[in-house]
Amino acid sequence: MLFLASEEFLELVKSALLAALEALSPGSLFGILTFSSKIGLYDVQGPIPIVKNVFIPPDSDGTLHVDLKDVMPFCSFLAPVGTFKDRIAEALETIKPIASWERATTASQVQDHALHHTRGFGVAIDALVNYLSVENGTTFELARIFAFLSGPPNYGAGQLDARSNGDHNTGKVVDSNNTLLPEETSFYKNLAASAVQAGACVDLFAITNEYTDLTSLKVLSVESGGSLFLYSNTDESTLPQDIYKMLKRPYAFGCVLRLRTSPEIKIADSYGHFFPDPQYMHVQHINCCDSFASYTYDFEFEKDSQFARPPILQIAFKYTMIVHHGDTSDDASNSGSRSKFSVQRRLRVRTIQYNTTANIWDLYDFVDPDVVLTILVHQVILASLSDVVEARLWIHDWLAIFIAQYNKAYKNVRPADSGVSDIDVDFSNCSQLQPLAQLVFAFLVSPLLQVQDEHIHPDYQTYLQCLFSALEPASLRQAICPTLSSYSSLDTEAEVHQSLSRSVFTSERPIFLLDAYTDLLVYYLPTASPSIPFPPPRDCLLRSTVDRLKQERTLTPRLAFIHGARDDTTTFEKYLIEDRALDGTLLVGSIGFRSFLEEVRSRVAEFGI
């Protein structure tokens, strides 16, 4: 479903949907629904595309005067891609930007109509979910709704008061109580529950720099097992590539996930894009997921419990897959041959037994810092919804307490010792823990936890919440704390740098590749030899590395080539996190991270060890 908006927006969405047609299997069913002050249903199975419109009532209830199934039979709305791909493409070409006269007719109902088009998104998606509910399990097994928005819903039921006011224009993301801007209505939470029941997964694509109140909309994607994407403009958008990747990956649907533990431990919390079962604890419903989907669990020991035997976790995952059985014809070149697909319901059960230790040093040696960061990020995101400042203080204190316990375990400081300067904040005795302080610092200075930065858009912060809460640990670490690699030549990688500071500007290596998951930056020092081609050619190691990283990502990272002698280096410098203060501001002299460690050392001394 897409919104009738500007020509640039529509051209981008059309390109994305054409990419989707190429990625989908021939047996997939495809439908087009548009929305403005009316809903348009497209029938592409005749000689010419036909669209039937239903007007959306402007009142807050928004109930349509007629059901979509009465406007167009479901079998006419959804067309097999293998048979009607060309006609679907023809239908997309008939979609035009919304006419100025239509905007004028609804101007009295739409806030700030001079700045906004008419978007009856709430009613449209509610009607579509009801449309799908009747056919779930008969016509289709999984419905994936790709919803494209160029601004906030502002008409009919589910409209959001996202008028351009001072708070949003200045990038204010918290109120006077240090609370992130809350969701405005429960409409979309209720709609998410309906989507789960209808077997529908909703992926939201916001292509706008206008405040859209993604805080209210995100639940629709998160609880239905979908994703939320934000593109600030059409020129740099990777929307077609992202949709193609998403649909080309194998995915499961109708999933149920359950985790059980030994009696000595219990599940404290679970995190991820799922819908919790209303009846059974620790059972999650996931309408759609692929091999990149990640779900996180936090465990606690039962009070005064001891392990009588090694602890056990058991994971049960029930899901549905589309299985390809090959051609039904002996002659593969025969134009009448078709690929055969079937739907299979599967159950996978995995039981894992863990070893125990009474030695804290063994435990430290097997810590995975990426997993620790992942659990911290989920906990802090949840806490930040109530109070961002308290969430920041909590993770700061967590690190200080952890370092205090580590120093106590290794007996680095004794009561008779001099004190603060002897406290080990670098985890010198344990290589597994050494990245932890830098990861916590990187998270604290990330846009997700900045509260009064006028350069951070509120919707961008919501987008980061949804992105971070879906990434597996290695990718999440990449997104929070980038990897910086230096190259002595275009075909020779020199080293991976642990430090993310301005010390790179004095490096003997002339080229750097910075991987921040959503961004890939190739940076040439100002002193780089003029004989080194800029940008790097396709046939060099550096460029092949960039291409490989782009292909491996679940979303397509933005790629930028920056030459320090003639380009603006701001984009590169913002990722040099060790030069930043905790409020995100850039410092001079690379003292940000070092000052943070000294502050943590003082905090540890206060706790006592």
Coordinates of C-alpha atoms in Angstrom, one line a residue:
M1 CA 0.0 0.0 0.0
L2 CA 1.3 3.4 -0.8
F3 CA 0.4 7.0 -0.3
L4 CA -0.4 9.3 -3.2
A5 CA 2.2 12.0 -2.8
S6 CA 4.9 13.9 -4.7
E7 CA 6.3 12.7 -8.0
E8 CA 9.7 12.0 -6.5
F9 CA 8.2 9.9 -3.7
L10 CA 6.0 7.9 -6.1
E11 CA 8.9 7.3 -8.5
L12 CA 11.0 5.9 -5.7
V13 CA 8.2 3.7 -4.4
K14 CA 7.5 2.4 -8.0
S15 CA 11.1 1.5 -8.4
A16 CA 11.0 -0.4 -5.1
L17 CA 7.8 -2.3 -6.1
L18 CA 9.3 -3.2 -9.4
A19 CA 12.3 -4.6 -7.5
A20 CA 9.9 -6.5 -5.3
L21 CA 8.3 -8.1 -8.4
E22 CA 11.8 -9.3 -9.4
A23 CA 12.5 -10.8 -6.0
L24 CA 9.1 -12.6 -5.5
S25 CA 8.6 -16.2 -6.5
P26 CA 6.1 -16.7 -9.5
G27 CA 3.5 -18.1 -7.2
S28 CA 3.3 -15.1 -4.9
L29 CA 0.2 -13.0 -4.9
F30 CA 0.5 -9.2 -5.3
G31 CA -2.0 -6.4 -4.7
I32 CA -1.8 -2.6 -4.9
L33 CA -3.7 -0.3 -2.5
T34 CA -3.3 3.5 -2.5
F35 CA -4.6 5.9 0.1
S36 CA -5.2 9.6 0.5
S37 CA -8.7 10.9 1.4
K38 CA -9.8 7.7 -0.4
I39 CA -8.7 4.1 -0.7
G40 CA -7.9 2.8 -4.2
L41 CA -8.0 -0.9 -5.0
Y42 CA -6.4 -2.1 -8.2
D43 CA -7.5 -5.0 -10.4
V44 CA -4.7 -5.9 -12.7
Q45 CA -6.0 -9.1 -14.1
G46 CA -8.0 -7.6 -17.0
P47 CA -6.8 -6.2 -20.3
I48 CA -6.3 -2.8 -18.6
P49 CA -5.7 -1.9 -14.9
I50 CA -8.9 -0.9 -13.1
V51 CA -9.0 1.0 -9.8
K52 CA -12.0 1.2 -7.6
N53 CA -12.1 3.9 -4.9
V54 CA -13.7 4.1 -1.5
F55 CA -13.9 7.5 0.2
I56 CA -12.6 7.7 3.8
P57 CA -14.9 9.4 6.3
P58 CA -13.1 12.3 8.0
D59 CA -14.5 11.7 11.4
S60 CA -12.5 10.1 14.2
D61 CA -14.3 6.8 14.0
G62 CA -13.4 6.3 10.3
T63 CA -15.6 3.3 9.6
L64 CA -15.9 2.8 5.9
H65 CA -19.4 2.8 4.5
V66 CA -18.6 -0.4 2.6
D67 CA -16.3 -3.3 3.2
L68 CA -13.4 -3.7 0.7
K69 CA -14.5 -7.3 -0.1
D70 CA -17.8 -5.8 -1.4
V71 CA -15.8 -3.3 -3.5
M72 CA -13.6 -5.9 -5.1
P73 CA -13.4 -9.7 -4.6
F74 CA -10.2 -10.8 -2.9
C75 CA -9.3 -13.0 -5.9
S76 CA -9.4 -9.9 -8.1
F77 CA -7.3 -7.8 -5.8
L78 CA -4.4 -10.3 -5.4
A79 CA -2.8 -11.4 -8.7
P80 CA -0.2 -14.1 -9.2
V81 CA 3.2 -12.5 -9.9
G82 CA 4.2 -15.2 -12.5
T83 CA 1.2 -14.5 -14.6
F84 CA 0.5 -10.8 -14.2
K85 CA 4.0 -9.2 -13.6
D86 CA 3.8 -7.1 -16.7
R87 CA 0.3 -5.9 -15.9
I88 CA 1.2 -5.1 -12.3
A89 CA 4.0 -3.0 -13.7
E90 CA 1.6 -1.2 -16.1
A91 CA -0.8 -0.5 -13.1
L92 CA 2.1 1.1 -11.1
E93 CA 2.7 3.4 -14.0
T94 CA -0.9 4.7 -13.9
I95 CA -0.5 5.9 -10.3
K96 CA 0.0 9.7 -10.4
P97 CA 0.7 12.3 -7.7
I98 CA -2.3 13.5 -5.8
A99 CA -4.1 16.3 -7.6
S100 CA -4.1 19.8 -6.1
W101 CA -7.9 19.9 -6.3
E102 CA -8.2 16.8 -4.1
R103 CA -6.0 18.4 -1.5
A104 CA -8.2 21.5 -1.6
T105 CA -11.4 19.5 -1.1
T106 CA -10.1 18.0 2.2
A107 CA -8.2 21.0 3.4
S108 CA -10.7 21.8 6.1
Q109 CA -10.2 18.3 7.6
V110 CA -6.4 18.2 7.4
Q111 CA -4.1 20.1 9.8
D112 CA -1.6 22.3 8.1
H113 CA -2.9 21.4 4.7
A114 CA -0.5 23.8 3.0
L115 CA 2.4 21.7 4.2
H116 CA 0.8 18.2 4.1
H117 CA -0.9 15.9 1.7
T118 CA -3.9 14.0 2.8
R119 CA -3.0 10.7 4.4
G120 CA -5.8 8.5 5.6
F121 CA -3.3 5.8 6.6
G122 CA -5.0 4.5 9.8
V123 CA -8.4 3.8 8.1
A124 CA -6.7 2.3 5.0
I125 CA -4.5 -0.2 6.9
D126 CA -7.4 -1.1 9.3
A127 CA -9.6 -1.8 6.3
L128 CA -6.8 -3.8 4.6
V129 CA -6.2 -5.9 7.7
N130 CA -10.0 -6.7 7.9
Y131 CA -9.9 -7.5 4.2
L132 CA -7.1 -10.0 4.8
S133 CA -8.6 -11.5 8.0
V134 CA -11.3 -13.3 6.1
E135 CA -8.9 -15.0 3.7
N136 CA -6.1 -15.9 6.2
G137 CA -5.3 -19.6 5.8
T138 CA -7.3 -20.1 2.7
T139 CA -6.1 -17.7 0.0
F140 CA -2.7 -17.0 1.7
E141 CA -0.6 -18.2 4.6
L142 CA 1.3 -14.9 5.1
A143 CA 0.5 -11.4 4.1
R144 CA 3.3 -8.9 4.0
I145 CA 2.1 -5.3 4.0
F146 CA 4.7 -2.8 2.7
A147 CA 3.4 0.6 3.8
F148 CA 5.0 3.7 2.3
L149 CA 4.6 7.1 4.0
S150 CA 5.9 10.5 3.1
G151 CA 4.6 12.1 6.3
P152 CA 2.3 11.6 9.3
P153 CA -1.2 10.2 9.0
N154 CA -3.4 13.3 9.2
Y155 CA -6.9 12.3 8.1
G156 CA -9.6 10.1 9.5
A157 CA -9.1 7.5 12.3
G158 CA -5.5 7.1 13.4
Q159 CA -4.5 10.6 12.4
L160 CA -1.6 12.0 14.4
D161 CA -1.1 15.6 15.6
A162 CA 2.3 15.9 14.0
R163 CA 2.1 19.6 13.2
S164 CA 5.5 21.4 12.8
N165 CA 6.0 23.1 16.1
G166 CA 8.9 24.4 18.0
D167 CA 9.8 21.1 19.8
H168 CA 9.9 19.1 16.6
N169 CA 11.7 21.7 14.6
T170 CA 14.5 21.9 17.1
G171 CA 14.8 18.2 17.4
K172 CA 13.5 18.0 20.9
V173 CA 13.0 14.4 21.7
V174 CA 12.1 14.5 25.4
D175 CA 9.7 16.5 27.5
S176 CA 10.3 18.3 30.8
N177 CA 10.3 15.0 32.7
N178 CA 13.1 13.6 30.6
T179 CA 10.6 11.3 28.9
L180 CA 10.9 10.5 25.2
L181 CA 8.0 11.8 23.2
P182 CA 5.3 9.3 24.0
E183 CA 2.9 7.6 21.5
E184 CA -0.1 9.8 20.9
T185 CA -2.8 7.2 20.5
S186 CA -3.4 3.5 21.2
F187 CA -5.0 3.1 17.7
Y188 CA -2.0 1.5 16.1
K189 CA -1.3 -0.8 19.1
N190 CA -4.8 -2.2 18.7
L191 CA -4.3 -2.4 15.0
A192 CA -1.1 -4.4 15.5
A193 CA -3.0 -7.0 17.5
S194 CA -5.5 -7.3 14.6
A195 CA -2.6 -7.6 12.1
V196 CA -1.1 -10.5 14.2
Q197 CA -4.5 -12.3 14.2
A198 CA -4.8 -11.7 10.4
G199 CA -1.4 -13.3 9.8
A200 CA -0.1 -10.0 8.4
C201 CA 3.4 -8.6 8.9
V202 CA 3.6 -4.8 8.4
D203 CA 6.8 -3.2 7.2
L204 CA 6.8 0.6 7.4
F205 CA 8.9 2.7 5.0
A206 CA 8.9 6.4 5.9
I207 CA 10.6 8.5 3.2
T208 CA 10.6 12.0 4.6
N209 CA 12.4 14.5 6.8
E210 CA 9.0 15.8 8.1
Y211 CA 8.1 14.9 11.7
T212 CA 5.9 11.7 11.3
D213 CA 5.5 10.5 14.9
L214 CA 7.1 7.1 14.3
T215 CA 6.8 6.6 18.1
S216 CA 3.1 6.1 17.6
L217 CA 3.5 4.0 14.4
K218 CA 6.4 1.7 15.4
V219 CA 4.2 -0.7 17.3
L220 CA 2.5 -1.7 14.1
S221 CA 5.8 -3.1 12.7
V222 CA 7.4 -4.3 15.9
E223 CA 4.6 -6.4 17.2
S224 CA 3.7 -7.9 13.8
G225 CA 7.2 -9.1 13.2
G226 CA 8.0 -6.4 10.6
S227 CA 10.6 -3.6 10.3
L228 CA 10.7 0.1 10.3
F229 CA 12.8 2.0 7.8
L230 CA 13.5 5.8 7.7
Y231 CA 14.9 7.6 4.7
S232 CA 15.4 11.3 5.1
N233 CA 15.2 12.0 1.3
T234 CA 14.4 10.4 -2.0
D235 CA 17.8 11.2 -3.6
E236 CA 19.9 9.0 -1.2
S237 CA 17.3 6.4 -0.5
T238 CA 18.3 2.7 -0.8
L239 CA 14.6 1.7 -0.7
P240 CA 14.6 -0.5 -3.9
Q241 CA 17.7 -2.4 -2.8
D242 CA 16.4 -2.9 0.7
I243 CA 13.1 -4.3 -0.4
Y244 CA 14.8 -6.6 -3.0
K245 CA 17.1 -8.0 -0.3
M246 CA 14.2 -8.4 2.2
L247 CA 12.1 -10.5 -0.2
K248 CA 15.0 -12.5 -1.7
R249 CA 15.9 -13.9 1.6
P250 CA 14.2 -17.1 2.8
Y251 CA 11.8 -16.4 5.6
A252 CA 9.5 -18.3 7.9
F253 CA 6.0 -17.2 9.0
G254 CA 3.3 -18.0 11.4
C255 CA 6.1 -18.6 14.0
V256 CA 5.7 -19.5 17.6
L257 CA 8.7 -19.3 19.9
R258 CA 8.9 -20.7 23.4
L259 CA 11.9 -21.0 25.8
R260 CA 12.1 -23.2 28.9
T261 CA 14.8 -23.3 31.6
S262 CA 16.0 -25.5 34.4
P263 CA 14.2 -24.7 37.7
E264 CA 17.3 -23.0 39.1
I265 CA 17.0 -20.1 36.7
K266 CA 14.1 -18.1 35.2
I267 CA 13.5 -15.7 32.3
A268 CA 13.6 -12.2 33.6
D269 CA 12.6 -10.5 30.3
S270 CA 12.5 -11.1 26.6
Y271 CA 13.1 -8.6 23.8
G272 CA 12.5 -8.5 20.0
H273 CA 10.0 -7.9 17.3
F274 CA 7.2 -10.2 18.3
F275 CA 3.8 -10.3 19.8
P276 CA 3.7 -11.8 23.4
D277 CA 1.1 -14.6 23.8
P278 CA -1.8 -13.2 25.9
Q279 CA -2.3 -16.4 27.8
Y280 CA 1.1 -18.2 28.2
M281 CA 4.2 -16.6 29.6
H282 CA 7.4 -16.6 27.5
V283 CA 5.6 -17.6 24.4
Q284 CA 6.1 -15.2 21.4
H285 CA 4.2 -15.1 18.2
I286 CA 6.2 -13.9 15.2
N287 CA 4.3 -13.3 12.0
C288 CA 7.5 -13.3 9.8
C289 CA 11.2 -13.7 10.4
D290 CA 14.4 -14.6 8.5
S291 CA 17.8 -15.9 9.4
F292 CA 18.9 -12.4 10.5
A293 CA 16.1 -12.0 13.1
S294 CA 17.4 -11.8 16.7
Y295 CA 15.5 -12.3 20.0
T296 CA 17.1 -11.6 23.3
Y297 CA 16.5 -13.2 26.7
D298 CA 17.6 -12.0 30.1
F299 CA 17.9 -14.6 32.9
E300 CA 17.9 -14.5 36.7
F301 CA 18.8 -17.0 39.3
E302 CA 16.0 -18.3 41.5
K303 CA 16.5 -17.1 45.1
D304 CA 18.9 -19.3 47.1
S305 CA 19.0 -21.9 44.3
Q306 CA 22.0 -24.0 43.5
F307 CA 22.6 -26.2 40.5
A308 CA 22.0 -29.8 41.4
R309 CA 23.0 -30.6 37.8
P310 CA 24.1 -28.7 34.7
P311 CA 21.5 -26.0 33.7
I312 CA 19.5 -26.7 30.6
L313 CA 17.7 -24.4 28.1
Q314 CA 15.2 -25.7 25.7
I315 CA 14.0 -23.7 22.7
A316 CA 10.9 -24.8 20.7
F317 CA 10.3 -23.0 17.4
K318 CA 7.3 -23.8 15.3
Y319 CA 7.1 -22.1 11.9
T320 CA 5.9 -22.4 8.3
M321 CA 8.1 -22.4 5.2
I322 CA 7.4 -22.3 1.5
V323 CA 9.4 -25.2 -0.1
H324 CA 10.4 -25.3 -3.7
H325 CA 10.3 -28.8 -5.3
G326 CA 11.6 -28.0 -8.7
D327 CA 10.0 -28.1 -12.1
T328 CA 6.9 -30.2 -12.7
S329 CA 7.8 -30.7 -16.3
D330 CA 10.6 -32.9 -17.7
D331 CA 11.3 -30.2 -20.3
A332 CA 12.7 -27.2 -18.4
S333 CA 12.7 -25.2 -21.6
N334 CA 9.0 -25.7 -22.1
S335 CA 7.2 -22.4 -21.6
G336 CA 4.4 -24.2 -19.9
S337 CA 6.6 -25.6 -17.2
R338 CA 6.1 -24.2 -13.7
S339 CA 8.0 -24.4 -10.5
K340 CA 6.1 -26.3 -7.8
F341 CA 5.9 -24.9 -4.3
S342 CA 4.4 -26.3 -1.1
V343 CA 3.7 -25.0 2.4
Q344 CA 5.3 -27.0 5.2
R345 CA 4.7 -26.6 8.9
R346 CA 7.8 -27.4 10.9
L347 CA 8.9 -27.7 14.5
R348 CA 12.4 -27.4 15.7
V349 CA 13.4 -28.2 19.2
R350 CA 16.9 -27.5 20.6
T351 CA 18.0 -28.5 24.0
I352 CA 21.3 -27.0 25.3
Q353 CA 23.2 -28.0 28.4
Y354 CA 25.7 -25.6 29.9
N355 CA 28.7 -26.1 32.2
T356 CA 28.9 -24.4 35.5
T357 CA 31.9 -23.0 37.4
A358 CA 32.6 -21.8 40.9
N359 CA 35.5 -19.7 39.5
I360 CA 34.6 -16.1 38.6
W361 CA 37.8 -15.9 36.4
D362 CA 36.5 -18.7 34.2
L363 CA 33.2 -16.8 33.8
Y364 CA 35.1 -13.6 32.8
D365 CA 37.1 -15.6 30.2
F366 CA 34.0 -16.7 28.4
V367 CA 32.1 -13.4 28.4
D368 CA 31.0 -12.3 24.9
P369 CA 31.1 -8.5 25.0
D370 CA 28.8 -8.2 22.0
V371 CA 26.1 -10.2 23.8
V372 CA 26.5 -8.2 27.0
L373 CA 26.1 -5.0 24.9
T374 CA 23.0 -6.4 23.3
I375 CA 21.3 -7.1 26.6
L376 CA 22.3 -3.7 27.9
V377 CA 20.9 -1.9 24.8
H378 CA 17.5 -3.7 25.1
Q379 CA 17.3 -2.8 28.8
V380 CA 18.3 0.8 28.3
I381 CA 15.9 1.3 25.4
L382 CA 13.1 0.0 27.6
A383 CA 14.2 2.2 30.5
S384 CA 14.6 5.3 28.3
L385 CA 10.9 5.2 27.3
S386 CA 10.2 6.3 30.9
D387 CA 13.3 8.5 31.6
V388 CA 16.2 9.0 29.3
V389 CA 18.5 10.6 31.9
E390 CA 17.8 7.9 34.4
A391 CA 18.6 5.3 31.8
R392 CA 21.9 7.0 31.0
L393 CA 22.8 7.1 34.8
W394 CA 21.8 3.4 35.1
I395 CA 24.2 2.2 32.5
H396 CA 26.9 4.4 33.8
D397 CA 26.5 3.0 37.3
W398 CA 26.3 -0.6 35.8
L399 CA 29.7 -0.2 34.3
A400 CA 31.2 1.2 37.5
I401 CA 29.8 -1.6 39.6
F402 CA 31.0 -4.2 37.1
I403 CA 34.5 -2.8 37.1
A404 CA 34.4 -2.7 40.9
Q405 CA 33.5 -6.4 41.1
Y406 CA 36.2 -7.2 38.5
N407 CA 38.9 -5.4 40.5
K408 CA 37.7 -7.2 43.7
A409 CA 37.9 -10.6 41.9
Y410 CA 41.4 -9.9 40.7
K411 CA 42.4 -8.2 44.0
N412 CA 43.8 -5.3 42.1
V413 CA 43.2 -2.9 45.0
R414 CA 43.4 -3.7 48.7
P415 CA 42.3 -1.5 51.6
A416 CA 46.0 -0.6 52.3
D417 CA 46.6 0.5 48.7
S418 CA 46.7 4.1 47.7
G419 CA 43.3 4.0 46.0
V420 CA 41.8 5.5 42.8
S421 CA 44.8 5.5 40.5
D422 CA 45.3 1.8 41.0
I423 CA 41.8 0.8 39.9
D424 CA 42.0 -1.1 36.6
V425 CA 39.3 0.3 34.2
D426 CA 40.9 -1.3 31.2
F427 CA 40.4 -5.0 32.2
S428 CA 44.1 -5.7 31.8
N429 CA 43.8 -9.2 33.2
C430 CA 41.0 -10.3 30.8
S431 CA 41.1 -9.8 27.1
Q432 CA 37.4 -10.8 26.7
L433 CA 36.3 -7.8 28.8
Q434 CA 38.6 -5.2 27.3
P435 CA 36.2 -3.8 24.7
L436 CA 33.4 -3.4 27.2
A437 CA 34.1 0.2 28.5
Q438 CA 34.5 1.5 24.9
L439 CA 31.2 -0.2 23.9
V440 CA 29.3 1.4 26.8
F441 CA 30.8 4.8 26.1
A442 CA 29.9 4.4 22.4
F443 CA 26.3 3.6 23.4
L444 CA 26.2 6.6 25.7
V445 CA 27.3 9.1 23.0
S446 CA 25.0 7.5 20.3
P447 CA 22.1 9.5 19.0
L448 CA 19.7 7.1 20.7
L449 CA 20.6 8.5 24.1
Q450 CA 21.0 12.2 23.4
V451 CA 18.2 14.2 25.0
Q452 CA 18.6 17.8 23.8
D453 CA 20.6 17.7 20.6
E454 CA 18.9 20.0 18.1
H455 CA 20.5 18.0 15.2
I456 CA 18.8 14.7 16.1
H457 CA 15.4 14.2 14.6
P458 CA 12.8 12.6 16.9
D459 CA 11.8 10.1 14.3
Y460 CA 15.5 9.1 13.8
Q461 CA 15.7 8.2 17.4
T462 CA 12.6 6.0 17.1
Y463 CA 14.1 4.4 14.0
L464 CA 17.3 3.6 15.9
Q465 CA 15.2 2.0 18.7
C466 CA 13.6 -0.4 16.1
L467 CA 16.9 -1.1 14.3
F468 CA 18.9 -1.8 17.4
S469 CA 16.2 -4.0 19.0
A470 CA 16.3 -6.2 15.9
L471 CA 20.0 -6.7 15.2
E472 CA 22.0 -9.7 16.3
P473 CA 25.0 -8.9 18.6
A474 CA 27.8 -8.6 16.0
S475 CA 25.8 -6.3 13.8
L476 CA 24.6 -4.2 16.8
R477 CA 28.1 -3.7 17.9
Q478 CA 29.0 -2.5 14.4
A479 CA 26.1 0.0 14.5
I480 CA 27.0 1.4 17.9
C481 CA 30.8 1.2 17.8
P482 CA 32.1 1.3 14.2
T483 CA 35.1 -0.6 12.8
L484 CA 38.0 1.5 11.4
S485 CA 40.5 -0.2 9.1
S486 CA 43.5 1.4 7.5
Y487 CA 45.0 0.7 4.1
S488 CA 48.6 1.3 3.1
S489 CA 47.5 1.0 -0.5
L490 CA 44.2 0.2 -2.3
D491 CA 45.2 -3.5 -2.4
T492 CA 46.8 -3.8 1.1
E493 CA 44.9 -3.7 4.3
A494 CA 47.2 -2.6 7.1
E495 CA 45.3 -3.1 10.4
V496 CA 42.0 -2.8 12.3
H497 CA 42.2 0.2 14.7
Q498 CA 40.9 -0.1 18.2
S499 CA 40.9 3.6 18.7
L500 CA 38.3 5.8 17.2
S501 CA 39.9 9.2 17.6
R502 CA 41.6 12.0 15.6
S503 CA 44.9 10.1 15.9
V504 CA 44.0 8.7 12.5
F505 CA 44.8 12.1 11.0
T506 CA 48.5 11.6 11.9
S507 CA 48.6 8.0 10.6
E508 CA 51.2 6.9 8.2
R509 CA 48.5 5.0 6.3
P510 CA 46.8 7.1 3.7
I511 CA 43.4 5.4 3.4
F512 CA 40.7 4.4 5.9
L513 CA 37.5 2.4 5.7
L514 CA 35.0 3.1 8.4
D515 CA 32.1 0.6 8.8
A516 CA 29.2 1.9 10.9
Y517 CA 26.7 -0.7 9.7
T518 CA 24.3 1.8 8.1
D519 CA 27.2 3.8 6.7
L520 CA 30.4 2.9 4.8
L521 CA 32.9 5.7 4.6
V522 CA 36.2 5.6 2.6
Y523 CA 38.4 8.4 3.8
Y524 CA 41.7 9.6 2.2
L525 CA 44.0 11.6 4.4
P526 CA 44.9 15.1 3.0
T527 CA 48.5 13.9 2.7
A528 CA 47.5 10.9 0.5
S529 CA 49.6 10.7 -2.6
P530 CA 48.0 12.2 -5.7
S531 CA 49.0 9.0 -7.5
I532 CA 46.4 7.0 -5.6
P533 CA 43.1 7.0 -7.6
F534 CA 40.2 8.7 -5.9
P535 CA 37.6 7.3 -5.6
P536 CA 39.0 3.8 -5.5
P537 CA 38.5 1.8 -8.8
R538 CA 36.4 -1.3 -8.9
D539 CA 39.2 -3.7 -9.4
C540 CA 41.0 -3.1 -6.0
L541 CA 40.8 -4.9 -2.7
L542 CA 39.3 -1.9 -0.9
R543 CA 36.4 -1.6 -3.3
S544 CA 35.7 -5.3 -3.3
T545 CA 35.6 -5.2 0.5
V546 CA 33.1 -2.4 0.3
D547 CA 31.0 -4.4 -2.2
R548 CA 31.1 -7.5 0.0
L549 CA 30.0 -5.5 3.1
K550 CA 27.1 -4.0 1.2
Q551 CA 25.9 -7.4 0.0
E552 CA 26.1 -8.9 3.5
R553 CA 23.9 -6.3 5.2
T554 CA 20.2 -6.8 5.8
L555 CA 19.8 -3.2 4.6
T556 CA 22.0 -1.4 2.1
P557 CA 24.5 1.0 3.8
R558 CA 25.1 4.4 2.4
L559 CA 28.5 4.7 0.8
A560 CA 30.6 7.9 0.8
F561 CA 34.0 8.7 -0.5
I562 CA 35.7 11.6 1.3
H563 CA 39.1 13.2 0.5
G564 CA 40.5 15.1 3.4
A565 CA 42.2 17.6 1.1
R566 CA 39.1 18.9 -0.6
D567 CA 35.9 17.4 1.0
D568 CA 33.9 18.2 4.1
T569 CA 35.0 15.6 6.7
T570 CA 32.2 16.2 9.2
T571 CA 30.5 12.9 8.3
F572 CA 33.7 11.0 9.0
E573 CA 34.6 12.9 12.1
K574 CA 31.2 12.2 13.8
Y575 CA 32.1 8.6 14.0
L576 CA 35.3 9.3 15.9
I577 CA 33.5 8.7 19.1
E578 CA 36.5 8.8 21.5
D579 CA 36.7 12.6 20.8
R580 CA 33.2 13.2 22.1
A581 CA 31.8 14.2 25.5
L582 CA 28.9 12.2 27.0
D583 CA 26.4 14.8 25.7
G584 CA 27.6 14.0 22.1
T585 CA 29.5 17.3 21.6
L586 CA 32.8 17.2 19.8
L587 CA 35.8 17.8 22.1
V588 CA 39.3 19.0 21.2
G589 CA 42.3 16.9 22.1
S590 CA 40.8 13.4 22.1
I591 CA 39.9 13.6 25.8
G592 CA 36.3 12.3 25.7
F593 CA 36.8 8.6 26.2
R594 CA 39.8 9.1 28.6
S595 CA 37.8 11.6 30.7
F596 CA 35.0 9.0 30.8
L597 CA 37.3 6.3 32.1
E598 CA 38.7 8.7 34.8
E599 CA 35.1 9.5 35.9
V600 CA 34.3 5.7 36.0
R601 CA 37.5 5.2 38.1
S602 CA 36.3 7.8 40.6
R603 CA 32.8 6.2 40.6
V604 CA 34.3 2.8 41.4
A605 CA 36.2 4.3 44.4
E606 CA 32.9 5.7 45.7
F607 CA 31.4 2.2 45.6
G608 CA 34.3 0.7 47.4
I609 CA 36.0 -2.5 46.5

